[in-house]
Amino acid sequence: MPLANGNGVGPSGSNGVMNGKGALARVNLPGHLLYEGSNVDREEFVRLLLQSLRDVGYIESAATLEAESGYSMEQPEVERFRGYVLDGKWSKAEAALTRLGIVDEESIWDAKFLINKQKYLELLEAQKTTTALHVLRTELAPSSPEPAQLHALSSLIMCTEPEDVRQRAGWDGASGQSRQQLLLDLHRFIPPSVMIPKRRFLTLLQQAHEDQLRRCIYHNTPSDSTPFSLFSDHMCDKDGFPGVTTTILLGHADEIWNVEWSHDGMFLASGSADKTAIIWYMGSDSRKWEAHLILQEHPFAVHSLAWSLDDSMLLTGSEHFIKLWDAKTGTCLRTLDEHTETITALSWLPDGSGFISGALDRKIIQWDTEGRKKLSWGLSDLRITDLAVTPDLSRVVTIGMQAPSSSESSTRGARGNGTPGDHSTSNSGGNPSSGNGIMATEHRCIVYHFSTRQVESSVKLDGELTSVKISQDSQYALINHAPDEIHLWDLRLGRLARKFTGQRQGRHIIQSCFGGIDGTFVASGSEDGNVYVWHRDTGLLLEVLAGHEDGSVNSVAWNPKNERMFASCADDHSIRIWEAPTRETNIDAPRHTHYSVSYSAKGKGKTRQVDGDVEDATGMASSSSATLL
């Protein structure tokens, strides 16, 4: 026997509506699922359709569907409740709560508190102080979940002007959107089957779109510019992925250990074992690179780099020295020598108040924008090999080796002594070998709360830790972990989220990065001379990019303004710029091998060597080059 479709009736209480030819009969369908074998409830589906049709203005169509299906979008009590809240009928709104399916006593108290808070603020705004005080004492105080919140509300009594009330309460007033916001806040107490969340169908569609983007392993375009069709799933091909070397930058005389992009994506800084840093300028055409400045005056190899937020200054780390440079002129503004061992990390603070440094001497030091010492965090438990500040300035993530006892310290060397090529992890005091008197080393990741400088968490990890980067949403820390792993840590949940494998790392300091739209890729160098790229959310290895010669690829940095470009630097003294293929690009080599790029345009088709004289920090002319493939 066919089942009825529900207990709802048409808007007039009849079993149908008039359509010019008579009343529409209710359609009776068997079962309660939308399709046989599906798990979608038909009533929920139809009620969401009714909500969507009314939202976009198809009122008669909604009425027809309601009559044919026998389902009502919501009970009349729900619509009346909305009206009570939007019209400011607070007593009636309170009384209606129990009729909306709220059975938990605590939830009822919390919902009443929100309603009375709105009533209280509106009375203060209307300068009805006596009535507001009565509400505070007899209605808010008995239901206040927190004394501190009640105290903050009571302090508003002293406001003499409506604008003061709105400003101090962070509230936009009775004539603003506060009542609509109150309805949204009350939604969490009312069962969604009783009061359907606002625009629920649209929310489901947006969630489906976001899930498709996450599943698309080569997705690399902004979500707001990505076409979204209801007729087919989203899927990108490889065309948007930067897998082609378009430029090789030559200028350093020894291994290049680090590269960092400026925030505007127009400049690239590189640090080398040849005791120099070079600032490269890309220009408006990514194939017109030039060496903008050569920063000399370093007594040792340059291993740490950091751009100021406005890109006007560059920090370089060379052993225990920090140099602060004017990135436009190449003038060394200040040399800092507060650290006593190798500086392994430099990071400008996201609020623009200065920068922070970490070193093997266990010190974490905060500096102002002019390089004056502001604050020392004291001695960490770690000989710090790297640190990173979360973009929301809530945490500082440090990695390194547990500090040795005094009896051990004399047997352990610091990283490098200025000898070109000395960038192995063993010189950082880690990976001690047996039989030489060095004790086993414990490696840890310690997370500090930035404002209090207190330890939030400390995790012991097996294997050496050489690099840490933070995702733009401040949720994930990417940690290079020898041997041969990169770990993705969820800082909010305090657990390992994923491992990335395939690259080679056991002897050298290798630095990885997030890249692409919303940090959807993870890229890393490797001791086998290749660049490895994974899909962050699945851990799938997407590309192994060859091109660098023998030796390690030491660092990879993604352009912050161009999701289709990143740079890599290596022991072969070169920097490679990787970009997405264009119509001019011809890939005539097998996948995952060196890409040979040619151009069909006039005057192109061969490798061009661009040589030129640039000024170094002393004003002397120096030669550098950029090879364009």
Tab-separated table of N, CA, C and O in Angstrom, residues 170-273:
chain	number	residue	atom	x	y	z
A	170	GLY	N	30.193	46.349	20.813
A	170	GLY	CA	30.475	45.721	19.529
A	170	GLY	C	29.204	45.245	18.864
A	170	GLY	O	29.136	44.126	18.351
A	171	TRP	N	28.234	46.133	18.818
A	171	TRP	CA	26.849	45.774	18.449
A	171	TRP	C	26.330	46.872	17.540
A	171	TRP	O	26.619	48.071	17.761
A	172	ASP	N	25.569	46.543	16.516
A	172	ASP	CA	25.189	47.565	15.531
A	172	ASP	C	23.802	48.157	15.744
A	172	ASP	O	23.309	48.912	14.904
A	173	GLY	N	23.143	47.847	16.873
A	173	GLY	CA	21.896	48.520	17.213
A	173	GLY	C	20.646	47.833	16.705
A	173	GLY	O	20.689	46.938	15.850
A	174	ALA	N	19.490	48.289	17.232
A	174	ALA	CA	18.210	47.678	16.879
A	174	ALA	C	17.867	47.849	15.409
A	174	ALA	O	17.196	46.999	14.816
A	175	SER	N	18.336	48.938	14.803
A	175	SER	CA	18.018	49.193	13.398
A	175	SER	C	19.030	48.562	12.449
A	175	SER	O	18.871	48.665	11.230
A	176	GLY	N	20.071	47.933	12.998
A	176	GLY	CA	21.072	47.269	12.164
A	176	GLY	C	20.709	45.817	11.904
A	176	GLY	O	19.532	45.485	11.719
A	177	GLN	N	21.714	44.974	11.930
A	177	GLN	CA	21.502	43.554	11.660
A	177	GLN	C	21.504	42.709	12.932
A	177	GLN	O	21.572	41.489	12.858
A	178	SER	N	21.427	43.362	14.101
A	178	SER	CA	21.578	42.623	15.361
A	178	SER	C	20.456	41.611	15.582
A	178	SER	O	20.695	40.535	16.136
A	179	ARG	N	19.244	41.938	15.169
A	179	ARG	CA	18.151	40.976	15.369
A	179	ARG	C	18.285	39.784	14.426
A	179	ARG	O	17.979	38.640	14.816
A	180	GLN	N	18.736	40.046	13.188
A	180	GLN	CA	18.999	38.933	12.273
A	180	GLN	C	20.110	38.047	12.832
A	180	GLN	O	20.038	36.815	12.763
A	181	GLN	N	21.136	38.686	13.412
A	181	GLN	CA	22.233	37.911	13.992
A	181	GLN	C	21.746	37.112	15.195
A	181	GLN	O	22.191	35.976	15.415
A	182	LEU	N	20.833	37.684	15.975
A	182	LEU	CA	20.261	36.960	17.112
A	182	LEU	C	19.562	35.688	16.644
A	182	LEU	O	19.695	34.625	17.264
A	183	LEU	N	18.804	35.781	15.536
A	183	LEU	CA	18.143	34.595	15.001
A	183	LEU	C	19.165	33.519	14.630
A	183	LEU	O	18.966	32.333	14.905
A	184	LEU	N	20.256	33.934	13.998
A	184	LEU	CA	21.296	32.972	13.630
A	184	LEU	C	21.912	32.331	14.874
A	184	LEU	O	22.182	31.127	14.904
A	185	ASP	N	22.122	33.139	15.931
A	185	ASP	CA	22.682	32.603	17.165
A	185	ASP	C	21.721	31.633	17.847
A	185	ASP	O	22.152	30.646	18.467
A	186	LEU	N	20.428	31.890	17.746
A	186	LEU	CA	19.425	31.023	18.372
A	186	LEU	C	19.254	29.702	17.624
A	186	LEU	O	18.765	28.720	18.192
A	187	HIS	N	19.682	29.706	16.350
A	187	HIS	CA	19.542	28.504	15.529
A	187	HIS	C	20.213	27.291	16.166
A	187	HIS	O	19.740	26.160	16.025
A	188	ARG	N	21.335	27.509	16.851
A	188	ARG	CA	22.086	26.364	17.362
A	188	ARG	C	21.376	25.650	18.512
A	188	ARG	O	21.746	24.538	18.870
A	189	PHE	N	20.359	26.279	19.086
A	189	PHE	CA	19.595	25.637	20.160
A	189	PHE	C	18.340	24.946	19.642
A	189	PHE	O	17.793	24.061	20.310
A	190	ILE	N	17.868	25.354	18.476
A	190	ILE	CA	16.618	24.824	17.929
A	190	ILE	C	16.937	23.705	16.947
A	190	ILE	O	17.797	23.869	16.071
A	191	PRO	N	16.313	22.544	17.051
A	191	PRO	CA	16.606	21.439	16.126
A	191	PRO	C	16.462	21.883	14.680
A	191	PRO	O	15.473	22.534	14.313
A	192	PRO	N	17.436	21.581	13.815
A	192	PRO	CA	17.375	22.027	12.415
A	192	PRO	C	16.185	21.452	11.658
A	192	PRO	O	15.743	22.041	10.672
A	193	SER	N	15.666	20.313	12.106
A	193	SER	CA	14.485	19.762	11.449
A	193	SER	C	13.247	20.595	11.737
A	193	SER	O	12.266	20.544	10.985
A	194	VAL	N	13.299	21.380	12.806
A	194	VAL	CA	12.177	22.264	13.148
A	194	VAL	C	12.346	23.618	12.475
A	194	VAL	O	11.431	24.138	11.841
A	195	MET	N	13.541	24.198	12.607
A	195	MET	CA	13.831	25.507	12.042
A	195	MET	C	15.029	25.346	11.104
A	195	MET	O	16.167	25.245	11.544
A	196	ILE	N	14.759	25.304	9.814
A	196	ILE	CA	15.805	25.036	8.832
A	196	ILE	C	16.809	26.190	8.820
A	196	ILE	O	16.426	27.351	8.744
A	197	PRO	N	18.101	25.883	8.898
A	197	PRO	CA	19.104	26.947	8.825
A	197	PRO	C	18.964	27.762	7.548
A	197	PRO	O	18.540	27.250	6.506
A	198	LYS	N	19.345	29.014	7.615
A	198	LYS	CA	19.192	29.943	6.499
A	198	LYS	C	19.951	29.460	5.270
A	198	LYS	O	21.102	29.044	5.360
A	199	ARG	N	19.279	29.492	4.114
A	199	ARG	CA	19.879	29.130	2.825
A	199	ARG	C	20.659	27.807	2.907
A	199	ARG	O	21.790	27.698	2.454
A	200	ARG	N	20.018	26.815	3.464
A	200	ARG	CA	20.689	25.535	3.703
A	200	ARG	C	21.100	24.843	2.409
A	200	ARG	O	22.185	24.261	2.323
A	201	PHE	N	20.276	24.918	1.365
A	201	PHE	CA	20.607	24.263	0.101
A	201	PHE	C	21.869	24.886	-0.503
A	201	PHE	O	22.758	24.187	-0.997
A	202	LEU	N	21.970	26.218	-0.446
A	202	LEU	CA	23.149	26.893	-0.961
A	202	LEU	C	24.392	26.473	-0.182
A	202	LEU	O	25.466	26.273	-0.767
A	203	THR	N	24.251	26.334	1.125
A	203	THR	CA	25.385	25.885	1.947
A	203	THR	C	25.863	24.511	1.509
A	203	THR	O	27.075	24.260	1.400
A	204	LEU	N	24.936	23.599	1.234
A	204	LEU	CA	25.310	22.251	0.790
A	204	LEU	C	26.026	22.296	-0.558
A	204	LEU	O	27.002	21.570	-0.777
A	205	LEU	N	25.572	23.150	-1.456
A	205	LEU	CA	26.219	23.269	-2.757
A	205	LEU	C	27.624	23.837	-2.620
A	205	LEU	O	28.565	23.384	-3.286
A	206	GLN	N	27.787	24.829	-1.763
A	206	GLN	CA	29.111	25.406	-1.551
A	206	GLN	C	30.060	24.388	-0.923
A	206	GLN	O	31.246	24.329	-1.282
A	207	GLN	N	29.549	23.586	-0.008
A	207	GLN	CA	30.378	22.535	0.592
A	207	GLN	C	30.803	21.514	-0.455
A	207	GLN	O	31.953	21.034	-0.444
A	208	ALA	N	29.897	21.177	-1.365
A	208	ALA	CA	30.234	20.231	-2.434
A	208	ALA	C	31.325	20.808	-3.332
A	208	ALA	O	32.260	20.104	-3.739
A	209	HIS	N	31.223	22.106	-3.634
A	209	HIS	CA	32.227	22.756	-4.471
A	209	HIS	C	33.590	22.751	-3.789
A	209	HIS	O	34.624	22.415	-4.393
A	210	GLU	N	33.621	23.108	-2.510
A	210	GLU	CA	34.882	23.132	-1.769
A	210	GLU	C	35.501	21.740	-1.690
A	210	GLU	O	36.720	21.584	-1.797
A	211	ASP	N	34.666	20.725	-1.522
A	211	ASP	CA	35.173	19.357	-1.460
A	211	ASP	C	35.764	18.938	-2.804
A	211	ASP	O	36.806	18.275	-2.847
A	212	GLN	N	35.131	19.354	-3.898
A	212	GLN	CA	35.666	19.043	-5.220
A	212	GLN	C	37.026	19.705	-5.430
A	212	GLN	O	37.933	19.105	-6.012
A	213	LEU	N	37.168	20.941	-4.956
A	213	LEU	CA	38.448	21.630	-5.099
A	213	LEU	C	39.538	20.929	-4.296
A	213	LEU	O	40.684	20.813	-4.748
A	214	ARG	N	39.182	20.460	-3.099
A	214	ARG	CA	40.172	19.748	-2.283
A	214	ARG	C	40.589	18.438	-2.923
A	214	ARG	O	41.745	18.012	-2.812
A	215	ARG	N	39.665	17.788	-3.599
A	215	ARG	CA	39.959	16.491	-4.212
A	215	ARG	C	40.700	16.628	-5.541
A	215	ARG	O	41.282	15.662	-6.027
A	216	CYS	N	40.669	17.821	-6.117
A	216	CYS	CA	41.334	18.060	-7.394
A	216	CYS	C	42.823	18.266	-7.122
A	216	CYS	O	43.240	19.316	-6.621
A	217	ILE	N	43.636	17.279	-7.422
A	217	ILE	CA	45.032	17.284	-6.963
A	217	ILE	C	45.880	18.341	-7.664
A	217	ILE	O	46.913	18.752	-7.128
A	218	TYR	N	45.484	18.804	-8.834
A	218	TYR	CA	46.256	19.841	-9.529
A	218	TYR	C	45.560	21.200	-9.480
A	218	TYR	O	45.959	22.119	-10.204
A	219	HIS	N	44.570	21.346	-8.633
A	219	HIS	CA	43.858	22.624	-8.579
A	219	HIS	C	44.790	23.726	-8.116
A	219	HIS	O	45.433	23.622	-7.074
A	220	ASN	N	44.834	24.827	-8.900
A	220	ASN	CA	45.780	25.895	-8.588
A	220	ASN	C	45.284	27.249	-9.087
A	220	ASN	O	46.064	28.065	-9.570
A	221	THR	N	43.984	27.468	-8.995
A	221	THR	CA	43.404	28.765	-9.336
A	221	THR	C	42.482	29.193	-8.199
A	221	THR	O	41.922	28.346	-7.492
A	222	PRO	N	42.310	30.508	-8.000
A	222	PRO	CA	41.449	30.978	-6.903
A	222	PRO	C	40.044	30.414	-7.012
A	222	PRO	O	39.473	30.309	-8.106
A	223	SER	N	39.477	30.027	-5.865
A	223	SER	CA	38.150	29.398	-5.873
A	223	SER	C	37.083	30.352	-6.400
A	223	SER	O	36.111	29.917	-7.017
A	224	ASP	N	37.251	31.682	-6.181
A	224	ASP	CA	36.228	32.610	-6.644
A	224	ASP	C	36.272	32.817	-8.157
A	224	ASP	O	35.369	33.427	-8.733
A	225	SER	N	37.343	32.333	-8.801
A	225	SER	CA	37.417	32.427	-10.260
A	225	SER	C	37.301	31.054	-10.915
A	225	SER	O	37.491	30.924	-12.121
A	226	THR	N	37.007	30.048	-10.121
A	226	THR	CA	36.862	28.692	-10.644
A	226	THR	C	35.411	28.438	-11.032
A	226	THR	O	34.512	28.556	-10.196
A	227	PRO	N	35.139	28.147	-12.301
A	227	PRO	CA	33.750	27.870	-12.704
A	227	PRO	C	33.179	26.703	-11.895
A	227	PRO	O	33.849	25.706	-11.665
A	228	PHE	N	31.936	26.879	-11.488
A	228	PHE	CA	31.277	25.832	-10.711
A	228	PHE	C	29.998	25.434	-11.418
A	228	PHE	O	29.082	26.245	-11.584
A	229	SER	N	29.943	24.208	-11.883
A	229	SER	CA	28.765	23.703	-12.568
A	229	SER	C	28.086	22.647	-11.715
A	229	SER	O	28.760	21.810	-11.094
A	230	LEU	N	26.780	22.684	-11.690
A	230	LEU	CA	26.019	21.651	-10.998
A	230	LEU	C	25.911	20.377	-11.839
A	230	LEU	O	25.519	19.331	-11.327
A	231	PHE	N	26.279	20.481	-13.109
A	231	PHE	CA	26.113	19.345	-14.012
A	231	PHE	C	27.322	18.411	-14.034
A	231	PHE	O	27.220	17.278	-14.493
A	232	SER	N	28.475	18.891	-13.572
A	232	SER	CA	29.656	18.039	-13.622
A	232	SER	C	30.596	18.401	-12.480
A	232	SER	O	30.559	19.516	-11.956
A	233	ASP	N	31.439	17.447	-12.100
A	233	ASP	CA	32.420	17.684	-11.045
A	233	ASP	C	33.582	18.515	-11.578
A	233	ASP	O	33.949	18.435	-12.757
A	234	HIS	N	34.185	19.287	-10.682
A	234	HIS	CA	35.343	20.100	-11.054
A	234	HIS	C	36.598	19.233	-11.123
A	234	HIS	O	36.824	18.381	-10.267
A	235	MET	N	37.408	19.464	-12.154
A	235	MET	CA	38.660	18.732	-12.285
A	235	MET	C	39.631	19.549	-13.134
A	235	MET	O	39.306	19.960	-14.250
A	236	CYS	N	40.830	19.807	-12.584
A	236	CYS	CA	41.867	20.548	-13.311
A	236	CYS	C	42.830	19.559	-13.970
A	236	CYS	O	43.063	18.464	-13.457
A	237	ASP	N	43.428	20.000	-15.086
A	237	ASP	CA	44.530	19.221	-15.639
A	237	ASP	C	45.841	19.834	-15.149
A	237	ASP	O	45.858	20.717	-14.299
A	238	LYS	N	46.951	19.402	-15.688
A	238	LYS	CA	48.265	19.846	-15.214
A	238	LYS	C	48.680	21.205	-15.764
A	238	LYS	O	49.746	21.710	-15.399
A	239	ASP	N	47.868	21.802	-16.629
A	239	ASP	CA	48.305	23.018	-17.314
A	239	ASP	C	48.623	24.158	-16.357
A	239	ASP	O	49.454	25.010	-16.663
A	240	GLY	N	47.966	24.178	-15.204
A	240	GLY	CA	48.212	25.266	-14.265
A	240	GLY	C	49.325	24.993	-13.281
A	240	GLY	O	49.600	25.831	-12.403
A	241	PHE	N	49.999	23.849	-13.424
A	241	PHE	CA	51.036	23.491	-12.455
A	241	PHE	C	52.402	23.950	-12.939
A	241	PHE	O	52.776	23.722	-14.096
A	242	PRO	N	53.196	24.577	-12.063
A	242	PRO	CA	54.512	25.082	-12.463
A	242	PRO	C	55.578	23.997	-12.512
A	242	PRO	O	56.365	23.841	-11.587
A	243	GLY	N	55.617	23.265	-13.606
A	243	GLY	CA	56.558	22.167	-13.724
A	243	GLY	C	57.634	22.385	-14.770
A	243	GLY	O	58.349	21.446	-15.131
A	244	VAL	N	57.761	23.614	-15.276
A	244	VAL	CA	58.717	23.914	-16.337
A	244	VAL	C	59.735	24.936	-15.844
A	244	VAL	O	59.366	25.971	-15.284
A	245	THR	N	61.013	24.670	-16.032
A	245	THR	CA	62.054	25.652	-15.731
A	245	THR	C	62.082	26.691	-16.847
A	245	THR	O	62.343	26.359	-18.009
A	246	THR	N	61.805	27.934	-16.507
A	246	THR	CA	61.826	29.009	-17.500
A	246	THR	C	63.050	29.901	-17.368
A	246	THR	O	63.401	30.604	-18.305
A	247	THR	N	63.689	29.886	-16.206
A	247	THR	CA	64.857	30.735	-15.983
A	247	THR	C	65.830	30.037	-15.048
A	247	THR	O	65.411	29.397	-14.080
A	248	ILE	N	67.121	30.144	-15.362
A	248	ILE	CA	68.166	29.696	-14.444
A	248	ILE	C	68.988	30.924	-14.063
A	248	ILE	O	69.535	31.603	-14.938
A	249	LEU	N	69.036	31.236	-12.781
A	249	LEU	CA	69.773	32.396	-12.298
A	249	LEU	C	71.162	31.958	-11.861
A	249	LEU	O	71.310	31.099	-10.981
A	250	LEU	N	72.176	32.546	-12.474
A	250	LEU	CA	73.569	32.231	-12.180
A	250	LEU	C	74.265	33.486	-11.686
A	250	LEU	O	74.168	34.535	-12.317
A	251	GLY	N	74.968	33.392	-10.577
A	251	GLY	CA	75.637	34.554	-10.026
A	251	GLY	C	76.445	34.212	-8.804
A	251	GLY	O	77.427	34.881	-8.494
A	252	HIS	N	76.033	33.167	-8.092
A	252	HIS	CA	76.771	32.732	-6.913
A	252	HIS	C	77.945	31.845	-7.328
A	252	HIS	O	77.885	31.112	-8.326
A	253	ALA	N	79.006	31.893	-6.515
A	253	ALA	CA	80.222	31.132	-6.813
A	253	ALA	C	80.301	29.842	-6.012
A	253	ALA	O	81.300	29.127	-6.107
A	254	ASP	N	79.266	29.538	-5.219
A	254	ASP	CA	79.294	28.319	-4.410
A	254	ASP	C	77.857	27.865	-4.175
A	254	ASP	O	76.902	28.441	-4.725
A	255	GLU	N	77.700	26.856	-3.355
A	255	GLU	CA	76.381	26.293	-3.071
A	255	GLU	C	75.426	27.383	-2.577
A	255	GLU	O	75.807	28.253	-1.798
A	256	ILE	N	74.176	27.284	-3.023
A	256	ILE	CA	73.135	28.220	-2.578
A	256	ILE	C	72.266	27.478	-1.582
A	256	ILE	O	71.719	26.420	-1.881
A	257	TRP	N	72.124	28.057	-0.392
A	257	TRP	CA	71.473	27.345	0.706
A	257	TRP	C	70.039	27.780	0.964
A	257	TRP	O	69.284	27.062	1.610
A	258	ASN	N	69.673	28.956	0.499
A	258	ASN	CA	68.335	29.437	0.838
A	258	ASN	C	67.862	30.443	-0.204
A	258	ASN	O	68.666	31.209	-0.750
A	259	VAL	N	66.558	30.457	-0.460
A	259	VAL	CA	65.915	31.481	-1.290
A	259	VAL	C	64.626	31.913	-0.611
A	259	VAL	O	63.930	31.096	-0.002
A	260	GLU	N	64.323	33.210	-0.697
A	260	GLU	CA	63.097	33.756	-0.110
A	260	GLU	C	62.538	34.840	-1.029
A	260	GLU	O	63.262	35.748	-1.442
A	261	TRP	N	61.221	34.746	-1.318
A	261	TRP	CA	60.542	35.761	-2.122
A	261	TRP	C	60.159	36.960	-1.263
A	261	TRP	O	59.801	36.810	-0.094
A	262	SER	N	60.194	38.141	-1.887
A	262	SER	CA	59.598	39.312	-1.248
A	262	SER	C	58.087	39.135	-1.219
A	262	SER	O	57.522	38.334	-1.981
A	263	HIS	N	57.413	39.885	-0.358
A	263	HIS	CA	55.965	39.721	-0.214
A	263	HIS	C	55.206	40.133	-1.472
A	263	HIS	O	54.099	39.628	-1.719
A	264	ASP	N	55.781	41.061	-2.262
A	264	ASP	CA	55.104	41.467	-3.495
A	264	ASP	C	55.409	40.531	-4.654
A	264	ASP	O	54.903	40.707	-5.763
A	265	GLY	N	56.253	39.513	-4.424
A	265	GLY	CA	56.543	38.516	-5.438
A	265	GLY	C	57.429	38.984	-6.569
A	265	GLY	O	57.623	38.256	-7.551
A	266	MET	N	58.030	40.194	-6.465
A	266	MET	CA	58.836	40.746	-7.540
A	266	MET	C	60.338	40.534	-7.346
A	266	MET	O	61.109	40.632	-8.291
A	267	PHE	N	60.751	40.272	-6.109
A	267	PHE	CA	62.166	40.099	-5.808
A	267	PHE	C	62.392	38.725	-5.174
A	267	PHE	O	61.536	38.203	-4.470
A	268	LEU	N	63.560	38.173	-5.415
A	268	LEU	CA	63.955	36.901	-4.833
A	268	LEU	C	65.332	37.079	-4.208
A	268	LEU	O	66.277	37.503	-4.884
A	269	ALA	N	65.449	36.776	-2.921
A	269	ALA	CA	66.741	36.845	-2.233
A	269	ALA	C	67.329	35.453	-2.136
A	269	ALA	O	66.608	34.470	-1.904
A	270	SER	N	68.647	35.350	-2.315
A	270	SER	CA	69.334	34.064	-2.213
A	270	SER	C	70.553	34.215	-1.316
A	270	SER	O	71.231	35.243	-1.322
A	271	GLY	N	70.823	33.190	-0.522
A	271	GLY	CA	71.983	33.177	0.361
A	271	GLY	C	72.871	31.999	0.022
A	271	GLY	O	72.383	30.893	-0.229
A	272	SER	N	74.173	32.221	0.053
A	272	SER	CA	75.088	31.212	-0.463
A	272	SER	C	76.276	30.982	0.464
A	272	SER	O	76.611	31.816	1.310
A	273	ALA	N	76.915	29.846	0.252
A	273	ALA	CA	78.161	29.535	0.941
A	273	ALA	C	79.304	30.427	0.478
A	273	ALA	O	80.381	30.419	1.073
